XYZ file of C-alpha atoms in Angstrom:
573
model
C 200.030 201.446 65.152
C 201.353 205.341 66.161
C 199.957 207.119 68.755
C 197.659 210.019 67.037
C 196.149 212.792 68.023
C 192.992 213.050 70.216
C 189.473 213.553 69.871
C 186.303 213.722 71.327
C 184.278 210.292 70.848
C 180.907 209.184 70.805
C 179.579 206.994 73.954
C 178.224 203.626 72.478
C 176.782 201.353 75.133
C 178.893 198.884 76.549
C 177.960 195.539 77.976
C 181.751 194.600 78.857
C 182.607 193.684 82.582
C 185.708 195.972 83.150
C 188.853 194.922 84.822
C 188.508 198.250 87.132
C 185.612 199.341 88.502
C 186.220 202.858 90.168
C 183.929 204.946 92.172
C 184.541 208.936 92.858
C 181.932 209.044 95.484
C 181.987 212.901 96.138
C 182.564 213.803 92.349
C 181.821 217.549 93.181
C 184.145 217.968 95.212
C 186.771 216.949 92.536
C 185.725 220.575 91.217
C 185.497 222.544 94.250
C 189.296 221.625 95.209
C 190.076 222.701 91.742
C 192.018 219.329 91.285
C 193.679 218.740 87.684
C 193.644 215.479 87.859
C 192.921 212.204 89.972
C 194.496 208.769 89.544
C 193.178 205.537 90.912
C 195.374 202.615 93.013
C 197.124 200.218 90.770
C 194.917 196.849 89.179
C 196.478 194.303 87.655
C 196.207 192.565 84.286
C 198.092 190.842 81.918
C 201.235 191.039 84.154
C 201.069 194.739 84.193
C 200.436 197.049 86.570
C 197.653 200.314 85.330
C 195.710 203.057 86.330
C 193.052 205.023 85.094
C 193.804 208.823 85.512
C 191.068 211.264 85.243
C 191.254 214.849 84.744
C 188.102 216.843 85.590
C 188.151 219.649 83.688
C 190.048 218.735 80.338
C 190.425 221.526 77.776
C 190.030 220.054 74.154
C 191.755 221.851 71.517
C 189.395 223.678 69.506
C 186.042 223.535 72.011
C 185.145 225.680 74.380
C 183.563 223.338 76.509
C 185.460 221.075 79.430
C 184.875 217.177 79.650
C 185.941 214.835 81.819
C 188.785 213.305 80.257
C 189.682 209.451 80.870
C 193.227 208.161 80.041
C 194.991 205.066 80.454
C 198.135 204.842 82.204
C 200.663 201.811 82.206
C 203.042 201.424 85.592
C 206.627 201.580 83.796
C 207.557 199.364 86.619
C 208.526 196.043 84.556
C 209.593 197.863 81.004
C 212.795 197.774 79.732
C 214.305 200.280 77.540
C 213.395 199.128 73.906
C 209.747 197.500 75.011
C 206.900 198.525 73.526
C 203.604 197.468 75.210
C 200.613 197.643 72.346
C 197.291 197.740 74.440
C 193.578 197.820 73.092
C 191.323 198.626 75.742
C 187.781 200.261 76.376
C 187.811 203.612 78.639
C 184.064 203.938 80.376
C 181.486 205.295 82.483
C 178.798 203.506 84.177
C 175.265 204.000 83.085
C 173.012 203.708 86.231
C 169.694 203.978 84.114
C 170.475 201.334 81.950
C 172.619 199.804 84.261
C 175.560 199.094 81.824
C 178.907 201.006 80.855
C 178.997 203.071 77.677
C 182.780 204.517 76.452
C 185.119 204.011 73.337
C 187.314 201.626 72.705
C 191.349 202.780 71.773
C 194.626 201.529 71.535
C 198.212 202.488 72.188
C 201.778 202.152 72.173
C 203.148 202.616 75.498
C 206.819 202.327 75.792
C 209.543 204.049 78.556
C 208.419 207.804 77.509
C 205.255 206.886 76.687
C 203.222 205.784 79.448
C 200.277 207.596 79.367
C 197.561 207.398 76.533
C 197.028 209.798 74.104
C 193.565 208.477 72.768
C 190.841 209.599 75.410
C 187.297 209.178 76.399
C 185.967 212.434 76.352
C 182.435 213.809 78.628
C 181.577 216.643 78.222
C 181.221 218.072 81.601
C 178.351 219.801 81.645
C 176.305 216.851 80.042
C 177.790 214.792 82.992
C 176.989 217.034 86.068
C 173.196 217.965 84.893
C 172.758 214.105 84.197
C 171.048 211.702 86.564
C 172.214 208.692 84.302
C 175.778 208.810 85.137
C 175.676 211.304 88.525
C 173.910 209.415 90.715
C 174.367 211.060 94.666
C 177.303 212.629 93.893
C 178.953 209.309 92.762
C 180.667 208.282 89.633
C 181.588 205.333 88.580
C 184.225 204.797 85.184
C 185.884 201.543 84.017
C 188.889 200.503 82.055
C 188.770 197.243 80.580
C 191.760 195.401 78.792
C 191.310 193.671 75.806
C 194.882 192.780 74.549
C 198.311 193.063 75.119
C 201.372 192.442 72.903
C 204.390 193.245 73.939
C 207.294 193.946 71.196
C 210.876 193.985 72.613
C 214.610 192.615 71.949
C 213.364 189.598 73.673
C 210.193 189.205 71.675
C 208.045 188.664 74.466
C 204.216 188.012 73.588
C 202.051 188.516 76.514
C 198.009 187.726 76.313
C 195.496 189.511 78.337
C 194.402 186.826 81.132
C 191.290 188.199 82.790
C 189.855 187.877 86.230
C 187.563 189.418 88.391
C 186.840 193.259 88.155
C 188.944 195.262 91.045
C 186.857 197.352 92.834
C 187.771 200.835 93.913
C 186.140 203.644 96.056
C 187.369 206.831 96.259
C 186.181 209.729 99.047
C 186.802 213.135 99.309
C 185.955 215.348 101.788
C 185.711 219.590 101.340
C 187.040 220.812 104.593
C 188.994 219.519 107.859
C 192.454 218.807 105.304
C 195.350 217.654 107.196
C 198.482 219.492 106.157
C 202.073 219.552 106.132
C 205.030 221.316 104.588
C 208.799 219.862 104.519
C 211.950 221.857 103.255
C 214.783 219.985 102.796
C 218.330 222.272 102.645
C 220.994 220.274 100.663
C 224.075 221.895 101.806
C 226.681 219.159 99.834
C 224.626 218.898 96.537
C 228.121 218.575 94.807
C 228.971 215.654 96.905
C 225.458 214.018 95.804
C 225.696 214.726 92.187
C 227.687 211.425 91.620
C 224.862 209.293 94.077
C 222.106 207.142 91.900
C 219.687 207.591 94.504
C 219.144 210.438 97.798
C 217.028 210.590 100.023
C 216.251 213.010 102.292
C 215.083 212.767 106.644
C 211.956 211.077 107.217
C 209.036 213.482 108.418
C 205.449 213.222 109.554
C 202.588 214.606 108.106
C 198.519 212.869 108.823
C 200.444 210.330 110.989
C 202.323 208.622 108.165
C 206.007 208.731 107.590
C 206.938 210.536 104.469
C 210.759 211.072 102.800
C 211.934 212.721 99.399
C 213.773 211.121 96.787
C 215.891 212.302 94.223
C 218.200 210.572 91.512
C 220.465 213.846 90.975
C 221.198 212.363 87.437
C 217.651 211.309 86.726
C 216.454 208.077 86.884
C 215.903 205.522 83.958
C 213.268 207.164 82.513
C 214.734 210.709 82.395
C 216.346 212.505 80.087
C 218.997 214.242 81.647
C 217.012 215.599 84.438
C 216.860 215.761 87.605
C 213.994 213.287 89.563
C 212.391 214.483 92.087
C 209.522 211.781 93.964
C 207.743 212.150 96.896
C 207.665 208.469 98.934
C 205.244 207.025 102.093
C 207.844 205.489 104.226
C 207.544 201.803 103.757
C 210.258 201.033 105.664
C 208.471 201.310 108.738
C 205.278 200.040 109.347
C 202.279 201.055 107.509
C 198.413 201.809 109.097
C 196.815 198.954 107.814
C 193.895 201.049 107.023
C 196.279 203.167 104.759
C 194.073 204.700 101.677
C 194.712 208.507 101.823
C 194.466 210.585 99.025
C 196.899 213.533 98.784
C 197.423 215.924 96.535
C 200.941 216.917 97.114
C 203.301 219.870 95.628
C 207.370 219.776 95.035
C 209.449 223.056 94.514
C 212.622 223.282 94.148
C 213.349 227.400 95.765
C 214.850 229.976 93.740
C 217.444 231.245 95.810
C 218.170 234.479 93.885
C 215.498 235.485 92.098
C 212.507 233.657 94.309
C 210.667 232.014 90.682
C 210.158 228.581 92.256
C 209.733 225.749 90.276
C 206.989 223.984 91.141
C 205.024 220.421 90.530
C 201.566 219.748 91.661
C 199.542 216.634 91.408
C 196.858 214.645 92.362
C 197.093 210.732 93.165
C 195.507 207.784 95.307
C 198.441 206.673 97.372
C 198.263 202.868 97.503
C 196.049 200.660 98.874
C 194.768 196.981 98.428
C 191.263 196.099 96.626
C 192.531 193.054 95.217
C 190.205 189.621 94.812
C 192.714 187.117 96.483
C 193.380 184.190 95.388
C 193.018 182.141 98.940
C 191.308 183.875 101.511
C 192.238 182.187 104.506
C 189.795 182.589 108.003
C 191.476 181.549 111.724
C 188.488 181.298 113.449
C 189.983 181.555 116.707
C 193.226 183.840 116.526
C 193.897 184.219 119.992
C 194.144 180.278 120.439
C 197.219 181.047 118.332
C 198.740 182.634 120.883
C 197.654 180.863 123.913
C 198.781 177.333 122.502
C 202.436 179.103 121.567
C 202.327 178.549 118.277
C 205.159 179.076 116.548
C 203.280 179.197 112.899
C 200.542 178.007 111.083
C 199.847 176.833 107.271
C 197.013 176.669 105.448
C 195.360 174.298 103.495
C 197.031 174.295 99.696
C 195.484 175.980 96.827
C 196.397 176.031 93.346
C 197.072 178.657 91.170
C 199.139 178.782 87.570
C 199.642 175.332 87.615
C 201.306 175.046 91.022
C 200.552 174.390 94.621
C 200.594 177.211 97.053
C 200.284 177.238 101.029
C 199.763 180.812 103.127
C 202.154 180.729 106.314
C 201.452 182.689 109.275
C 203.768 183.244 112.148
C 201.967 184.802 115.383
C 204.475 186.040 117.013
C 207.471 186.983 114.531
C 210.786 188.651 116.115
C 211.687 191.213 113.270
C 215.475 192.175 113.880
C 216.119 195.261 115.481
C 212.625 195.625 116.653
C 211.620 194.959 120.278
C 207.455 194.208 119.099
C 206.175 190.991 117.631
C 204.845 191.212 114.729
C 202.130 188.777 112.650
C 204.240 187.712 109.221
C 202.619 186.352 106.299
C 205.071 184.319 104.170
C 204.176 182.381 100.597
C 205.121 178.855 100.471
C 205.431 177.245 96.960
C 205.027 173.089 97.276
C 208.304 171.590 95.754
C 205.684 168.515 94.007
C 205.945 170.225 90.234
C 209.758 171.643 90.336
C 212.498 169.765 88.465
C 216.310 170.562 89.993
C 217.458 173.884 87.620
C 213.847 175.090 87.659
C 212.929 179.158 89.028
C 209.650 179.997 89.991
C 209.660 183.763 89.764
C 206.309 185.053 91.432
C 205.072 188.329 91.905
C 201.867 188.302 94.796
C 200.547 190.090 97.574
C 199.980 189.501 101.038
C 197.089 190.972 102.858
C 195.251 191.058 105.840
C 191.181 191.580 105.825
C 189.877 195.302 107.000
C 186.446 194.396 108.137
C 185.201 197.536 108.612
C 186.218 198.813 105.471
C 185.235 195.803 103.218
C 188.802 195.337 101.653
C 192.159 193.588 102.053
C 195.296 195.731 102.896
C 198.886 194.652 102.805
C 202.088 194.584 100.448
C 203.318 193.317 97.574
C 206.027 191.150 96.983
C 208.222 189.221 94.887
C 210.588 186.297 95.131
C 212.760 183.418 93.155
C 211.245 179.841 94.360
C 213.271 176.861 93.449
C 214.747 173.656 94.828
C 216.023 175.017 98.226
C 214.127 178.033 98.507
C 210.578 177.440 98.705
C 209.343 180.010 101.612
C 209.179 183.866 100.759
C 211.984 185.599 102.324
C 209.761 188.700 101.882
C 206.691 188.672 104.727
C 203.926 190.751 105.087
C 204.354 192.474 108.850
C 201.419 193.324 111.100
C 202.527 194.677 114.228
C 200.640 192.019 116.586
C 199.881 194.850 119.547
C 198.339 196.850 117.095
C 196.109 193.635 115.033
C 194.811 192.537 119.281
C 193.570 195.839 119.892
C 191.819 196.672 116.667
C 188.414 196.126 115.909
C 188.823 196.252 112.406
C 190.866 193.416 111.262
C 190.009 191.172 114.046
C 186.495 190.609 114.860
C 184.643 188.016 117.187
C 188.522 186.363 117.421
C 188.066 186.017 113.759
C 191.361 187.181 111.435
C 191.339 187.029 107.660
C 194.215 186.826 105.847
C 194.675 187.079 101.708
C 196.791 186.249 99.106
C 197.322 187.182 95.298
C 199.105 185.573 93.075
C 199.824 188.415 90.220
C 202.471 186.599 87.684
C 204.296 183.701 87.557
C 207.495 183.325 85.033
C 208.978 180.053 85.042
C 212.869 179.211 83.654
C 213.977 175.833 83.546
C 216.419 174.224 81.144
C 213.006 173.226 79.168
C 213.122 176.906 79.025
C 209.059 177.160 80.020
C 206.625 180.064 81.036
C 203.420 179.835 83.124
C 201.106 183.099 82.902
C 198.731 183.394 85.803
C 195.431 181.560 85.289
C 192.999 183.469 86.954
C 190.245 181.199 89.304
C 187.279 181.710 91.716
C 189.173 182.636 95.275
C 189.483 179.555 97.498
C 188.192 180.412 101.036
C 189.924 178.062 103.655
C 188.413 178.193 107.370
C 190.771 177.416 110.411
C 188.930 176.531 114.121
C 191.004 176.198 116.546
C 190.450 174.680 120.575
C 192.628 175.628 123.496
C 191.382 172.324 125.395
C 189.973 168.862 124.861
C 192.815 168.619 122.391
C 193.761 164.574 120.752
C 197.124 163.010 121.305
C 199.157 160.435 120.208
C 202.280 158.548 120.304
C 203.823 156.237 117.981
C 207.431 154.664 117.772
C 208.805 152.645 114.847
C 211.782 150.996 116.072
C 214.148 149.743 112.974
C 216.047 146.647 113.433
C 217.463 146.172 110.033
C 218.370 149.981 109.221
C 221.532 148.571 107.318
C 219.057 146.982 105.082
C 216.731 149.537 104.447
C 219.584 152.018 103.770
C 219.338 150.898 100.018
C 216.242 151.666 99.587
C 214.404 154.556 97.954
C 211.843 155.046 100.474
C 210.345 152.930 103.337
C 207.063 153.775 105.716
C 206.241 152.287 108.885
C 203.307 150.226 109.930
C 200.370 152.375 110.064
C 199.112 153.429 113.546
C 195.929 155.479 114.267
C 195.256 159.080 115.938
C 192.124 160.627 116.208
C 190.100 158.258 113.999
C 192.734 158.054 111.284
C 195.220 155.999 109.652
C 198.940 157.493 110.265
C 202.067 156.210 108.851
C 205.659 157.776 109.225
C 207.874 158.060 105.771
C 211.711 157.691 105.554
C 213.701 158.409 103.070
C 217.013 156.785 104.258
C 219.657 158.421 101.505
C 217.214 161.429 101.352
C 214.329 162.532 99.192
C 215.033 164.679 95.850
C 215.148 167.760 97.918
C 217.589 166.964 100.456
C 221.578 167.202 100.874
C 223.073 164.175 102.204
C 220.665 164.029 104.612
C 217.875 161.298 106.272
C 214.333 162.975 105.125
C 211.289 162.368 107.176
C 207.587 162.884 107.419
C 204.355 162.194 108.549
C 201.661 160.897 106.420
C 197.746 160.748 106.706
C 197.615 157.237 104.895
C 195.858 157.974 101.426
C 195.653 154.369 100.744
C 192.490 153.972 102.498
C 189.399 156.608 101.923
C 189.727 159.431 104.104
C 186.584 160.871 105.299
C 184.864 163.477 103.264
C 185.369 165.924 106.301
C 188.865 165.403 106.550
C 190.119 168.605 107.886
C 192.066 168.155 110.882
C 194.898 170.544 112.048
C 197.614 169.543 114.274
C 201.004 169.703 116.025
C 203.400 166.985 114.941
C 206.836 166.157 116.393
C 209.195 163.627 114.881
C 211.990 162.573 116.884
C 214.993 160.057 116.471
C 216.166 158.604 119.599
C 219.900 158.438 121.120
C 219.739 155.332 122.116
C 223.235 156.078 123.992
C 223.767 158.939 125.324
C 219.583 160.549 125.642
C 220.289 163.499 123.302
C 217.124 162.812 121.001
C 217.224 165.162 118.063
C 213.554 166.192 117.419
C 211.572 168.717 115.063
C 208.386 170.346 115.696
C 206.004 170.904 113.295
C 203.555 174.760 113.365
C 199.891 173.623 113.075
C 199.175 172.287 109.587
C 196.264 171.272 107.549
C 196.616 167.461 107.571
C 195.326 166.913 103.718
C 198.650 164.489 103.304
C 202.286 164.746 104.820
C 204.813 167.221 106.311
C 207.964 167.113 107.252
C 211.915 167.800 106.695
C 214.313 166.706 103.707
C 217.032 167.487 105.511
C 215.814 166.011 109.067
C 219.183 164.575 110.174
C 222.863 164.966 108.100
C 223.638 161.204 107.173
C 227.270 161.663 108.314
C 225.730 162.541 111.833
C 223.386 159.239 111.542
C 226.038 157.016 111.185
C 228.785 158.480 113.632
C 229.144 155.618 115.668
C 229.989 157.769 118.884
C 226.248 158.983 118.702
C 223.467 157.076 119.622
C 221.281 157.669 116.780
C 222.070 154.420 114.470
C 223.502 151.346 117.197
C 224.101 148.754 114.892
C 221.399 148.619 112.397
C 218.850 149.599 115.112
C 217.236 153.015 114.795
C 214.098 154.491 116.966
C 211.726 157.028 115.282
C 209.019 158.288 117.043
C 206.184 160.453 116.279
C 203.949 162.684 118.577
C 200.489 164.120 117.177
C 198.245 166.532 118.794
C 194.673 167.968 116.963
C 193.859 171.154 117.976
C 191.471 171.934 115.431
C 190.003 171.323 111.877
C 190.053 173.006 108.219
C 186.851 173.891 106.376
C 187.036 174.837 102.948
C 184.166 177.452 101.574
């Protein structure tokens, strides 16, 4: 399986449904800026990360004619030295006459030098840019598909191509009104840097975005003794969240002496989000958010790879060192499926819906879920000022927010892996009221806690709110999650049929009582999806419980009381 040499291939028709579907709207122009190449955003498959990179006007050996050349290109993002990634996959362009793709299928061996490949789908240009099949208003539209995927390495990792639904790109260009800018960074200590992994130099502005260089003055793992030289959007600091430019963007390094520059020019989409999420989640009424105080909100759950995943929004974040809220999207993994020694690592993105556009934008992420750690330390920040005023991600008080699950790697002492199972998005609706909201009040007073402190778990009587069936849930030595500590929660009793439209979100506080000296200790819920229970493992520390100079335990009596307010209800579709 070597990589050979290229050649021009034949177009047979294609009926495949690719895994990117990406459309150069103002193909022309792509000539008349004399660009060498163009690559699209990232798509994801197989727990990769690829992009199709087109160059214009390739010159095959041996013809004088230039095609439009189509390569594959594999992010060398989550390669390690020694991995080899064997890919078969179809390189295409869409047929608007016929209304189908037609390319050539190839294969390659992409390793840590090798990350481009060498077997191309070859146009000839000419034949493309007199043609009404494929040119169609100054639009073209090409297609990668992935068939398979092995992956050969010292830990003889097999991965299979799991597919899902076709990302969508667009790509516009425009042939005049370019915004420009020019940077020179003066190194004045480079001797002092030369032992540094990683430099980077002032941020600077250019098109309203913040922009730095980076350099690895030894090279960075892919090198070969060189020095790296990248050219980095400033994600530090809050991106546009209708960031999609595409740049074409130069780096010299001067010739001091003898003024022969060495120079690096290229062509690339900077990132932006087309993904198909995996929940998309609507709150119908945003600003209710914010008026009721809020402190956060979950969504309904939704499955993906085999677990149970909730979206959680905070309104009104405090990010430290900044003086603005901000909206923060967090990933919540539901502790129902782990086993004590289990990791959950998951790679995902969190996004927020750009309605004029027609696409999600946000940020990737990636975190290790387990026991105690089941809420993303990574968020997703939306500067809140800057979400209220815009008309493009919040529309008729409606905000849409996204997530992707992209891979899921699972090590336990069973030593087991979960690959992403790709599934139709679940759409989750949130309506929310700012009057007319229900309350109620219910208190379970224990007389015989001594008693009960054997047990495994004990529930109240059942009490009703809102035209259901409520029942609190103790787990007096603590549930499986907890550390020597009383769990509680707050149950929509199950035991009885709920109603088909059972979709109510509320507020929920759960207090124990000091019965001596008035210093109840209480929790407070965000709003929730009531589809079962929430609560806290580690509610009260049982040391604290039974310190017989608090209040909490007095004797074997113990007073639990629960507070429920709907403001709302959950629709799914």
């Amino acid at each position: 399986m070597g990589n050979s040499k290229s050649t021009a291939r034949v177009l047979p028709f294609k009926t495949h449904v690719p895994d990117l579907e990406w459309k150069i709207q103002d193909f022309s122009l792509l000539l008349d800026l004399g660009a060498k190449s163009a690559t699209s955003a990232a798509f994801h498959c197989s727990g990769f990360e690829w992009y199709l990179h087109v160059n214009p006007m390739h010159e095959n050996p041996g013809s004088g004619t230039p095609y439009v050349a189509l390569f594959l290109m594999l992010s060398r993002k989550k390669l390690k030295r020694g991995d080899t990634v064997h890919a078969v996959f179809e390189l295409s362009i869409y047929n608007h006459s016929k209304g189908i793709y037609c390319g050539c299928q190839a294969n390659y061996n992409f390793d840590f030098k090798n990350d481009y490949s060498k077997k191309e789908c070859l146009i000839p240009l000419k034949e493309l840019l007199k043609s009404s099949t494929f040119l169609v208003d100054d639009i073209c539209v090409f297609g990668v598909e992935i068939l398979k995927v092995d992956v050969s390495s010292p830990e003889e990792k097999a991965v299979v191509v799991q597919k899902k639904t076709t990302t969508v790109q667009n790509m516009f260009l425009q042939n005049k009104g370019f915004i420009e800018g020019t940077y020179t960074w003066t190194i004045n200590n480079f001797s002092e840097l030369d032992s540094k992994h990683f430099v980077r130099s002032p941020t600077f502005e250019v098109g309203g975005l913040k922009w730095y260089i980076g350099m690895y003055p030894r090279g960075d793992k892919f090198s070969t003794d060189s020095l790296s030289l990248f050219l980095y959007v400033d994600a530090s600091k809050k991106l546009p969240l209708e960031f999609k430019n595409v740049a074409v963007m130069t780096l010299s390094i001067l010739d001091q002496k003898n003024g022969k520059h060495l120079t690096r020019t290229s062509a690339r989409v900077l990132p932006f989000k087309t993904h198909v999420p995996d929940l998309e989640w609507k709150i119908q009424d945003f600003s209710v958010l914010l008026d009721l105080g809020a402190k956060s909100a979950t969504s309904a759950p939704f499955h993906c790879s085999g677990f149970e995943w909730y979206l959680h929004v905070n309104p009104m974040h405090e990010n430290p060192g900044s003086g603005t809220p901000y909206v923060a999207l967090f990933l919540l993994l539901s502790r129902k499926k782990l086993k004590r020694g289990d990791t959950v690592h998951a790679v995902f993105e969190l996004s927020i819906y750009n309605h004029s556009k027609g696409m999600y934008c946000g940020c990737q992420a990636n975190y290790n879920f387990d026991f105690k750690n089941f809420y993303s330390k990574k968020g997703c920040l939306i500067p809140l000022k800057e979400l209220l005023k815009s008309s493009t991600f919040l529309v008729d008080d409606i905000c849409v927010f996204g997530v992707e699950i992209l891979k899921v790697d699972v090590s336990s002492p069973e030593e087991k892996a979960v690959v992403v199972q790709k599934k139709t998005t679940t759409v989750q609706n949130m309506f929310l009221q700012n009057k007319g909201f229900i309350e109620g009040t219910y208190t379970w007073t224990i007389n015989n806690f001594s008693e009960l402190d054997s047990k495994h778990f004990v529930r109240s009587p059942t009490f009703e709110v809102g035209g259901l069936k409520w029942y609190i849930g103790m787990y007096p030595r603590g549930d499986k999650f907890s550390t020597d500590s009383l769990s509680l929660f707050l149950y929509v009793d199950a035991s009885k049929k709920l109603p088909l439209e059972f979709n109510n979100v509320a507020v929920m506080t759960l207090s124990i009582l000091d019965q001596k000296n008035g210093k109840h200790l209480t929790r407070t819920s965000g709003l929730w999806v009531c589809t079962y229970g929430w609560g806290w493992s580690d509610f009260l520390g049982l040391k604290k419980l039974k310190d017989p100079s608090g209040g909490y335990l007095v004797g074997s009596n113990c007073v639990i009381k629960a507070d429920i307010t709907i403001v709302g209800s959950s629709t799914d579709g």
